PDB file of C-alpha atoms in Angstrom:
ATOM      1  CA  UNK U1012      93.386 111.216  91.039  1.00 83.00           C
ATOM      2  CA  UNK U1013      94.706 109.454  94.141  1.00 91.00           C
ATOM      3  CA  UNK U1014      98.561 110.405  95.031  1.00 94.00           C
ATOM      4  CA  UNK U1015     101.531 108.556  97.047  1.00 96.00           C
ATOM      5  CA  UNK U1016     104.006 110.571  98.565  1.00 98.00           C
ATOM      6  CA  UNK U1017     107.148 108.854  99.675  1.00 98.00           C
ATOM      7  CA  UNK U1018     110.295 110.763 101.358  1.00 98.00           C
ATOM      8  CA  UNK U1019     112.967 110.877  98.202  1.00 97.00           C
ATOM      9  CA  UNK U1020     115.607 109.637 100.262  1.00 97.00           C
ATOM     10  CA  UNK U1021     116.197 107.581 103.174  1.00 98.00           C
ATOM     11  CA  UNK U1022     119.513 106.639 104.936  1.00 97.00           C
ATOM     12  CA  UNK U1023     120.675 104.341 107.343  1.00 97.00           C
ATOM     13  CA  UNK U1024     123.897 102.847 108.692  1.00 97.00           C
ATOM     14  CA  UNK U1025     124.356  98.836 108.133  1.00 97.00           C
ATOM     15  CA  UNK U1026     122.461  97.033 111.361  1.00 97.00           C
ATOM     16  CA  UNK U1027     119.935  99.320 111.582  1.00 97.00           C
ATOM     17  CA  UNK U1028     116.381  99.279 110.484  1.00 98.00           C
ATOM     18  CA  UNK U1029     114.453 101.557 107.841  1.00 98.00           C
ATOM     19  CA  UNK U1030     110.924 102.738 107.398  1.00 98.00           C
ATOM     20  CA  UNK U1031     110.163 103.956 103.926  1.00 98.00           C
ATOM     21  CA  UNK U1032     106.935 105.585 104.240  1.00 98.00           C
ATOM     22  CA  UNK U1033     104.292 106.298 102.124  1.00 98.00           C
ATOM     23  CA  UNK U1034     101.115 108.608 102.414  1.00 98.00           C
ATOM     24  CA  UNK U1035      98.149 108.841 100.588  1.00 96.00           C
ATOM     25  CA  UNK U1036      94.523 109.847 101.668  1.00 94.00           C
ATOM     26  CA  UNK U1037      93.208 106.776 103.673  1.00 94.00           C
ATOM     27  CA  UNK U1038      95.666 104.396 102.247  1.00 96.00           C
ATOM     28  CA  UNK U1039      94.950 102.284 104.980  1.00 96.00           C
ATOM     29  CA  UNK U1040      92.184 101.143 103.071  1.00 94.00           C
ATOM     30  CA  UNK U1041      93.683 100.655 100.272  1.00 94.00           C
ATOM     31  CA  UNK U1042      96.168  97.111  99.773  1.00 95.00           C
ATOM     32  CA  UNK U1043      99.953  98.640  99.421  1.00 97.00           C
ATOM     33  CA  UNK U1044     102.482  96.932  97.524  1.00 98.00           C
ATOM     34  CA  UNK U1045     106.120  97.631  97.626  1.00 98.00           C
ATOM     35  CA  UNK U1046     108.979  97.174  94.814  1.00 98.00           C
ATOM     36  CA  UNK U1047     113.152  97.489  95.244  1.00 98.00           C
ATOM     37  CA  UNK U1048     114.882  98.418  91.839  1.00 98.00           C
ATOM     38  CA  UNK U1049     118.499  98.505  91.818  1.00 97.00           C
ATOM     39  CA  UNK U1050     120.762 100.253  89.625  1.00 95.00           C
ATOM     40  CA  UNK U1051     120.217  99.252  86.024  1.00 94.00           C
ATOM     41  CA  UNK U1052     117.660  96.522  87.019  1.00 97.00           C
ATOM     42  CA  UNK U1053     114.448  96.155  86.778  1.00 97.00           C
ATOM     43  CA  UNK U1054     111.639  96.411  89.781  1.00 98.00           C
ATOM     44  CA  UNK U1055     111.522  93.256  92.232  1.00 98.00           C
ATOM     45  CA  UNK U1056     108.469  93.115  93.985  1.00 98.00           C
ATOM     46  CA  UNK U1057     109.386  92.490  98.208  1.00 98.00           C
ATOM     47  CA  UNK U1058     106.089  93.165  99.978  1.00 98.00           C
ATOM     48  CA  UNK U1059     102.350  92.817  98.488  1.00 97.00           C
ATOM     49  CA  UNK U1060      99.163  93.779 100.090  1.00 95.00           C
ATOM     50  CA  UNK U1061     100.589  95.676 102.566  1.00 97.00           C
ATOM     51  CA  UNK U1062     102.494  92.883 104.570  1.00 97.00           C
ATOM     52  CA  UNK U1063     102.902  89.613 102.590  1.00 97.00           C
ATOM     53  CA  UNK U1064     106.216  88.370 101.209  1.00 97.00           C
ATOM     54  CA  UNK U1065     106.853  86.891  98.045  1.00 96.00           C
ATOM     55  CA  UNK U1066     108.746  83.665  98.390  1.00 95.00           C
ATOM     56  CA  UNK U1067     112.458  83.955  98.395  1.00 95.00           C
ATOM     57  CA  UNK U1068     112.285  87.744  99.782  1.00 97.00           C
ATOM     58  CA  UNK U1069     114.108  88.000 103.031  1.00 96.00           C
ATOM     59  CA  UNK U1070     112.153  87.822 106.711  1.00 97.00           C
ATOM     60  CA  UNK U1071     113.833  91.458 107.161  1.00 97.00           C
ATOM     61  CA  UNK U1072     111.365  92.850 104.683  1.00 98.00           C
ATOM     62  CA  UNK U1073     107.865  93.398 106.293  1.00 97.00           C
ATOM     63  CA  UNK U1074     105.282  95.880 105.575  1.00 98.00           C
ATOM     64  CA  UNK U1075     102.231  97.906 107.844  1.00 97.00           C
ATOM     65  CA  UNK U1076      99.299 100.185 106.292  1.00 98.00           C
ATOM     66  CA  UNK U1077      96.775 102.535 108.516  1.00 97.00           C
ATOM     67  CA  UNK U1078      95.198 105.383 108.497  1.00 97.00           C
ATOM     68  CA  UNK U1079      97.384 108.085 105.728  1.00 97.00           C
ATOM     69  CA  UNK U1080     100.203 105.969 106.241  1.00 98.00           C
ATOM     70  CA  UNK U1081     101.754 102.710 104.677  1.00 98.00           C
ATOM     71  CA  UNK U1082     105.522 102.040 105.624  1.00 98.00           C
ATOM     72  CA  UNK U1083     108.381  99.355 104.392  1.00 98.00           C
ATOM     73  CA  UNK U1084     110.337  97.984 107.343  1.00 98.00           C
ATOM     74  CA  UNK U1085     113.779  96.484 106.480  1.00 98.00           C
ATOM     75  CA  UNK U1086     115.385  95.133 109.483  1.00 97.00           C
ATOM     76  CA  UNK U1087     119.009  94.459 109.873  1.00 97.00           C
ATOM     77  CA  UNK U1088     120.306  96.668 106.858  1.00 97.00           C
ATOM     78  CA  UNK U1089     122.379  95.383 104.932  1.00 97.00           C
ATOM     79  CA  UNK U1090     124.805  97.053 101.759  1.00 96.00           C
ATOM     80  CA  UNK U1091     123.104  94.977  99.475  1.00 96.00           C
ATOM     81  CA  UNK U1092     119.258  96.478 100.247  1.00 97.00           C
ATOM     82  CA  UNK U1093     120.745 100.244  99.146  1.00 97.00           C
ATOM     83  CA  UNK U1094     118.234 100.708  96.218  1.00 98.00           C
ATOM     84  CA  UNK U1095     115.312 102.680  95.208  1.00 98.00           C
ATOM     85  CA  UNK U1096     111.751 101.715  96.863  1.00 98.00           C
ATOM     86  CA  UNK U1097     108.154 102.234  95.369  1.00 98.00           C
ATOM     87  CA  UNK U1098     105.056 101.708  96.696  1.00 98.00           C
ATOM     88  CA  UNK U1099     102.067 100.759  94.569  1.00 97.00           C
ATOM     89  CA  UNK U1100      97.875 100.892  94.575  1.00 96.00           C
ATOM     90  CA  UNK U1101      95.426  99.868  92.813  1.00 92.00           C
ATOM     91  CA  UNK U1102      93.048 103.071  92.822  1.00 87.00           C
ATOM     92  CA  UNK U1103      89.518 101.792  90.860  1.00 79.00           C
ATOM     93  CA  UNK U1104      87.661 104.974  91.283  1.00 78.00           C
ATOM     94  CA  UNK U1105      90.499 107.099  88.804  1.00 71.00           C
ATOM     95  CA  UNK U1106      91.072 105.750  85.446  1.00 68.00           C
ATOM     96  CA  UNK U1107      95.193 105.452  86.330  1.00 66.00           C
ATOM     97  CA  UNK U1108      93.873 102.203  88.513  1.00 83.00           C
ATOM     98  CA  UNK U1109      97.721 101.642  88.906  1.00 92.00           C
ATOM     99  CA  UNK U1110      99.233 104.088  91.006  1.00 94.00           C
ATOM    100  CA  UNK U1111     102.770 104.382  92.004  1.00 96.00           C
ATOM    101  CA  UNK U1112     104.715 106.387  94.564  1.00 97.00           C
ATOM    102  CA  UNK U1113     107.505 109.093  93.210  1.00 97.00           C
ATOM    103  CA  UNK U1114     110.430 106.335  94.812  1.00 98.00           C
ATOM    104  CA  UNK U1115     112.328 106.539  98.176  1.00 98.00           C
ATOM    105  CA  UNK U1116     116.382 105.794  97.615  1.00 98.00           C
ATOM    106  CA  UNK U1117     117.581 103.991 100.670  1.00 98.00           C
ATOM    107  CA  UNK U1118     121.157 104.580 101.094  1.00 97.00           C
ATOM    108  CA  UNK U1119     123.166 102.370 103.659  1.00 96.00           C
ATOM    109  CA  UNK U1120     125.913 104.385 104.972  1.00 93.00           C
TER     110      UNK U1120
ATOM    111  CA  UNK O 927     110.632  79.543  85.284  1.00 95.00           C
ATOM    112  CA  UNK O 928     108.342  82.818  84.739  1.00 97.00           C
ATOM    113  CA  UNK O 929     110.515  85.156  82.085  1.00 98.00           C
ATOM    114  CA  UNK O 930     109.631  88.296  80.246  1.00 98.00           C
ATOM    115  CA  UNK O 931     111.441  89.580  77.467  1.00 98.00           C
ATOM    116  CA  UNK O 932     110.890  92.813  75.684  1.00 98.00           C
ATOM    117  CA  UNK O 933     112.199  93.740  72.567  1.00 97.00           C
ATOM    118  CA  UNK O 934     111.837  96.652  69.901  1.00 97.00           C
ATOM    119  CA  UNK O 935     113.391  99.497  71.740  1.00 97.00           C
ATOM    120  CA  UNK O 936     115.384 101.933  69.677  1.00 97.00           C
ATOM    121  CA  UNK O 937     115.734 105.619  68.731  1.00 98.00           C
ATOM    122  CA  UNK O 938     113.343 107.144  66.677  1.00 98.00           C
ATOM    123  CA  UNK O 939     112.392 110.681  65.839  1.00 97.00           C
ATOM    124  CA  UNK O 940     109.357 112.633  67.255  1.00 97.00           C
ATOM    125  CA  UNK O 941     106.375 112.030  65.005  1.00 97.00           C
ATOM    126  CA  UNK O 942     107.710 108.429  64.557  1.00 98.00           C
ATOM    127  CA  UNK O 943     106.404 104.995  65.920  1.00 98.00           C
ATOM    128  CA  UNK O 944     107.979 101.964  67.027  1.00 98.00           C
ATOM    129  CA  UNK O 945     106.479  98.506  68.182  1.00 98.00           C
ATOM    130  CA  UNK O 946     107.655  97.212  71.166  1.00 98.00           C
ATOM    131  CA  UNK O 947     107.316  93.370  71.941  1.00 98.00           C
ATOM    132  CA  UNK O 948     107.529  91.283  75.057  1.00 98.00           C
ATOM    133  CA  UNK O 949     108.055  87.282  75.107  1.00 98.00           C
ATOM    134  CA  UNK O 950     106.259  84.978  77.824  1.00 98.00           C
ATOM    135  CA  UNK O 951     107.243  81.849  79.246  1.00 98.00           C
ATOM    136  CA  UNK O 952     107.237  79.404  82.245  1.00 97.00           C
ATOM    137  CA  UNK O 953     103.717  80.241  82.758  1.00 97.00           C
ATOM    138  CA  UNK O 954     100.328  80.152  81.059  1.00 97.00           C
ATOM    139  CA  UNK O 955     100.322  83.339  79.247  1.00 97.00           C
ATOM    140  CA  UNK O 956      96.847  83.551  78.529  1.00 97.00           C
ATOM    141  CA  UNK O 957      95.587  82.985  82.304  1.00 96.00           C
ATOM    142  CA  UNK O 958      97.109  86.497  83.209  1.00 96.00           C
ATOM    143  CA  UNK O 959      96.552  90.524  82.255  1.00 95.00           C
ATOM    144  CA  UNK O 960      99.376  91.747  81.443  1.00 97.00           C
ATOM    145  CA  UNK O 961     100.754  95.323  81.571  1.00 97.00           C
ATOM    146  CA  UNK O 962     103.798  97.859  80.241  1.00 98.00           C
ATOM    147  CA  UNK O 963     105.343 100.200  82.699  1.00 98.00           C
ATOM    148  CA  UNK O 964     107.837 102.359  82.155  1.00 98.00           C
ATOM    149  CA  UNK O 965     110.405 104.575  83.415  1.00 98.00           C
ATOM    150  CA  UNK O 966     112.193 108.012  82.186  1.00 98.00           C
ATOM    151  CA  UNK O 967     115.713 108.323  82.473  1.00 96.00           C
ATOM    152  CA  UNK O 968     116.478 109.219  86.435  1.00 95.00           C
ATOM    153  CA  UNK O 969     112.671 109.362  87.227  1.00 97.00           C
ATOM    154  CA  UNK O 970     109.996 106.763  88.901  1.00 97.00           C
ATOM    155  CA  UNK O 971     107.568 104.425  87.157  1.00 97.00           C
ATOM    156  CA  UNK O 972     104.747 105.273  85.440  1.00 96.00           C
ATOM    157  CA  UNK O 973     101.942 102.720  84.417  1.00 95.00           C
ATOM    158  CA  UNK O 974     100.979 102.865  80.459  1.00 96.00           C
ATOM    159  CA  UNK O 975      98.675 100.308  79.685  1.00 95.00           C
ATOM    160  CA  UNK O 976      96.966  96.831  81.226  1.00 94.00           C
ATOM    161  CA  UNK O 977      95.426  94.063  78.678  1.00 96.00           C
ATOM    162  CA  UNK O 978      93.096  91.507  80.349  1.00 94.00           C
ATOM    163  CA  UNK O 979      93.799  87.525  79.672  1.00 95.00           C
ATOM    164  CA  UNK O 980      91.902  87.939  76.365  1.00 95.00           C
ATOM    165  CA  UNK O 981      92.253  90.964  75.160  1.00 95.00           C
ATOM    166  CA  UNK O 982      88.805  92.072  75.869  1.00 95.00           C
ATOM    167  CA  UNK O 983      89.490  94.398  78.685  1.00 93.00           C
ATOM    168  CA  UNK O 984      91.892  97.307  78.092  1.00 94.00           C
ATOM    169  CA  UNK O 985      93.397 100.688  79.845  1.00 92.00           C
ATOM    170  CA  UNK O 986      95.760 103.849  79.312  1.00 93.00           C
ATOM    171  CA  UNK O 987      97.497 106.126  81.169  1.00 92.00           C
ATOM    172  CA  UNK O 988      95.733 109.444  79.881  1.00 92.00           C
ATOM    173  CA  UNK O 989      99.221 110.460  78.727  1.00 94.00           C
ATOM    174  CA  UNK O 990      99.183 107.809  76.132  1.00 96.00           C
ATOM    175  CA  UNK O 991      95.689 107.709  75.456  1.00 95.00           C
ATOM    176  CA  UNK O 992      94.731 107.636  71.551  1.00 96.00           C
ATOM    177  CA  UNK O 993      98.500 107.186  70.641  1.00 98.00           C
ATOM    178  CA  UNK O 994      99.440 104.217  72.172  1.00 98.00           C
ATOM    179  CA  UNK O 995      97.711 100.509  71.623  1.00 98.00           C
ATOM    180  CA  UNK O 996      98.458  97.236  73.712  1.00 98.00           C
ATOM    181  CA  UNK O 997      97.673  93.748  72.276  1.00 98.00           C
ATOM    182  CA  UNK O 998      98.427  90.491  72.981  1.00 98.00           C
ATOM    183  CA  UNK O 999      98.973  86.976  70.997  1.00 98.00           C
ATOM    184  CA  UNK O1000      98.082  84.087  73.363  1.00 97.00           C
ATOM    185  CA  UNK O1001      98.894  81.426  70.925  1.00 97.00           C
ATOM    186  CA  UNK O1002     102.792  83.585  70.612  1.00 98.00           C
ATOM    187  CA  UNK O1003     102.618  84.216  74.116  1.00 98.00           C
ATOM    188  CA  UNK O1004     103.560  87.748  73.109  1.00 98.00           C
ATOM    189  CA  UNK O1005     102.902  90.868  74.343  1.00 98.00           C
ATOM    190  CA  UNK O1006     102.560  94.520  72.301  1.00 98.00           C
ATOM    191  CA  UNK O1007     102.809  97.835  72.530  1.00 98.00           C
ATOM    192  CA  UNK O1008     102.526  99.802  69.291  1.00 98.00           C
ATOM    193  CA  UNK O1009     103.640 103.566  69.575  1.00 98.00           C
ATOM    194  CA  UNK O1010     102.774 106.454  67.574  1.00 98.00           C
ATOM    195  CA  UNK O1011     103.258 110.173  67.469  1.00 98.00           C
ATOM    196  CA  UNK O1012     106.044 109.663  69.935  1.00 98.00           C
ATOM    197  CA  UNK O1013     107.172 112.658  71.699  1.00 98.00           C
ATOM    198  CA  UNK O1014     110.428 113.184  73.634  1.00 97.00           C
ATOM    199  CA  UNK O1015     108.578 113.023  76.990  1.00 97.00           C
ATOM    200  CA  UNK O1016     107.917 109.170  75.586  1.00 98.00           C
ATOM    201  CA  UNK O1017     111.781 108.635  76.060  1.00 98.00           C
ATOM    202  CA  UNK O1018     111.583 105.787  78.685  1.00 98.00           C
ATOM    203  CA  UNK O1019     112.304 102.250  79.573  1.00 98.00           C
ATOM    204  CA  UNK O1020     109.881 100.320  79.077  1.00 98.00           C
ATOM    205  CA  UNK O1021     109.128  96.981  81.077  1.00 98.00           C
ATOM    206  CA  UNK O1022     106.197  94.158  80.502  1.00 98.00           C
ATOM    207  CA  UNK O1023     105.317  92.921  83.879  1.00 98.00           C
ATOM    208  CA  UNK O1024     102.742  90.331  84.703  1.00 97.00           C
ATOM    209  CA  UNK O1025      99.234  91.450  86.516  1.00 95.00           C
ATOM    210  CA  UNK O1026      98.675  89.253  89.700  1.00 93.00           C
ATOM    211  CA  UNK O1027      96.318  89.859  92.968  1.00 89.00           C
ATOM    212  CA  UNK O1028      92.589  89.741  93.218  1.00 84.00           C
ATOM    213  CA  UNK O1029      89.929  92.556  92.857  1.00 81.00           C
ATOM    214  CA  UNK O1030      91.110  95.877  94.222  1.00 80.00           C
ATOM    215  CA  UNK O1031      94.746  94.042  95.750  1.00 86.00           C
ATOM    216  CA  UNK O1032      96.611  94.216  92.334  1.00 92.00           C
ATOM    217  CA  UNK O1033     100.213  93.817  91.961  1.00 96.00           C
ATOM    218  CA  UNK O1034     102.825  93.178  89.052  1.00 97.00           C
ATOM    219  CA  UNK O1035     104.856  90.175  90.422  1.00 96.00           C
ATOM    220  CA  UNK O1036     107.490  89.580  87.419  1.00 97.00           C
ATOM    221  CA  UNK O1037     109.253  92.060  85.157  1.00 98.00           C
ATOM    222  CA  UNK O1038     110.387  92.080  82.253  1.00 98.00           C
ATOM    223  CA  UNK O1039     114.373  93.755  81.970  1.00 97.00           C
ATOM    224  CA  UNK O1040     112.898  96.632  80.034  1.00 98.00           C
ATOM    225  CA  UNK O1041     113.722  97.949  76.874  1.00 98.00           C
ATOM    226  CA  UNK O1042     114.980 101.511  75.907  1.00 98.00           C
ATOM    227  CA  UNK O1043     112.953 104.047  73.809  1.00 98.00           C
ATOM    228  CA  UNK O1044     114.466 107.604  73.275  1.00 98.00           C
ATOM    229  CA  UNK O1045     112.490 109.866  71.438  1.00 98.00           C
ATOM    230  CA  UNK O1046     114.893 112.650  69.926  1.00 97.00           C
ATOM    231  CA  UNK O1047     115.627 114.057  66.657  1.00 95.00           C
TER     232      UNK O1047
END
């Protein structure tokens, strides 16, 4: 069955700009969807297939996907984005179809 | 506006069932598949089930295969999820989300606020 690997933590200080990454085999041609769950709340969806933005998700969210490698790009950090980050497929060829990465915790220092 | 509600969570003992429920509205229910998804205490998400707009089309996680079944009422705008033979591994939030995208670019773009199942004797 197709995996997503994602770095379990990421950290950054407020200003700056993370990359969450996440790999799978040939995910570039796959469409990569990311989600931000806070503390005690339930999953928001911030990026779909691979780059779009849902309305009322912030400009500083933007996503990229090629080759083994698709990767969340939050500009402009701010305390408020500290949460945990999933990426998502849809993998047709297992019967999972919905796969989801193990979750990256951005923390903003 | 589009909410999801789930309801049913509790504690019940290994070997035991519960049904788990999730309410639609601000949208037309029966235009979308609908899925649960849930999450064990400190862990990441893990898909369960998807139901198609009519109930026709169906699929499990293997984990919950043959012990778990999703249905839907389109005229209650309801979502289900009846559990049996729970184990404690089943201990989990559970959250309805709704099924959006187009072939091969699916997504879940609203979620429910989950509800909490813990399995334990």
């Amino acid at each position: 069955s197709y995996v997503l690997t994602q770095p379990p933590s990421v950290s950054v200080a407020p200003g700056q700009t993370a990359r969450i990454t996440c790999g799978g085999n040939n995910i570039g041609s796959k469409s990569v969807h990311w989600y931000q769950q806070k503390p005690g709340q339930a999953p928001v969806l911030v990026v779909y297939d691979d780059s779009d933005r849902p309305s009322g998700i912030p400009e500083r969210f933007s996503g990229s996907n090629s080759g083994n490698t698709a990767t969340l790009t939050i500009s402009r950090v701010e305390a408020g984005d500290e949460a945990d980050y999933y990426c998502q497929v849809w993998d047709s060829s297992s019967d999972r179809h919905v796969v989801f990465g193990g979750g990256t915790k951005l923390t903003v220092l | 506006q589009v909410q999801l509600v789930e309801s049913g969570g509790g504690l019940v003992k290994p070997g035991g069932s519960l049904r788990l429920s999730c309410a639609a509205s601000g949208f037309t229910f029966s235009d979308y598949y609908m899925s649960w998804i849930r999450q064990a205490p400190g862990k990441g998400l893990e898909w369960v089930s998807y139901i198609s707009s009519s109930g026709s089309t169906i699929y499990y996680a293997d984990s919950v295969k043959g012990r778990f079944t999703i249905s839907r009422d389109n005229a209650k705008n309801s979502l289900y999820l009846q559990m049996n033979s729970l184990r404690a591994e089943d201990t989990a939030v559970y959250y309805c989300a709704r099924r959006v995208g187009a072939s091969e670019v699916w997504y879940f773009d609203y979620w429910g606020q989950g509800t909490l199942v813990t399995v334990s004797s």
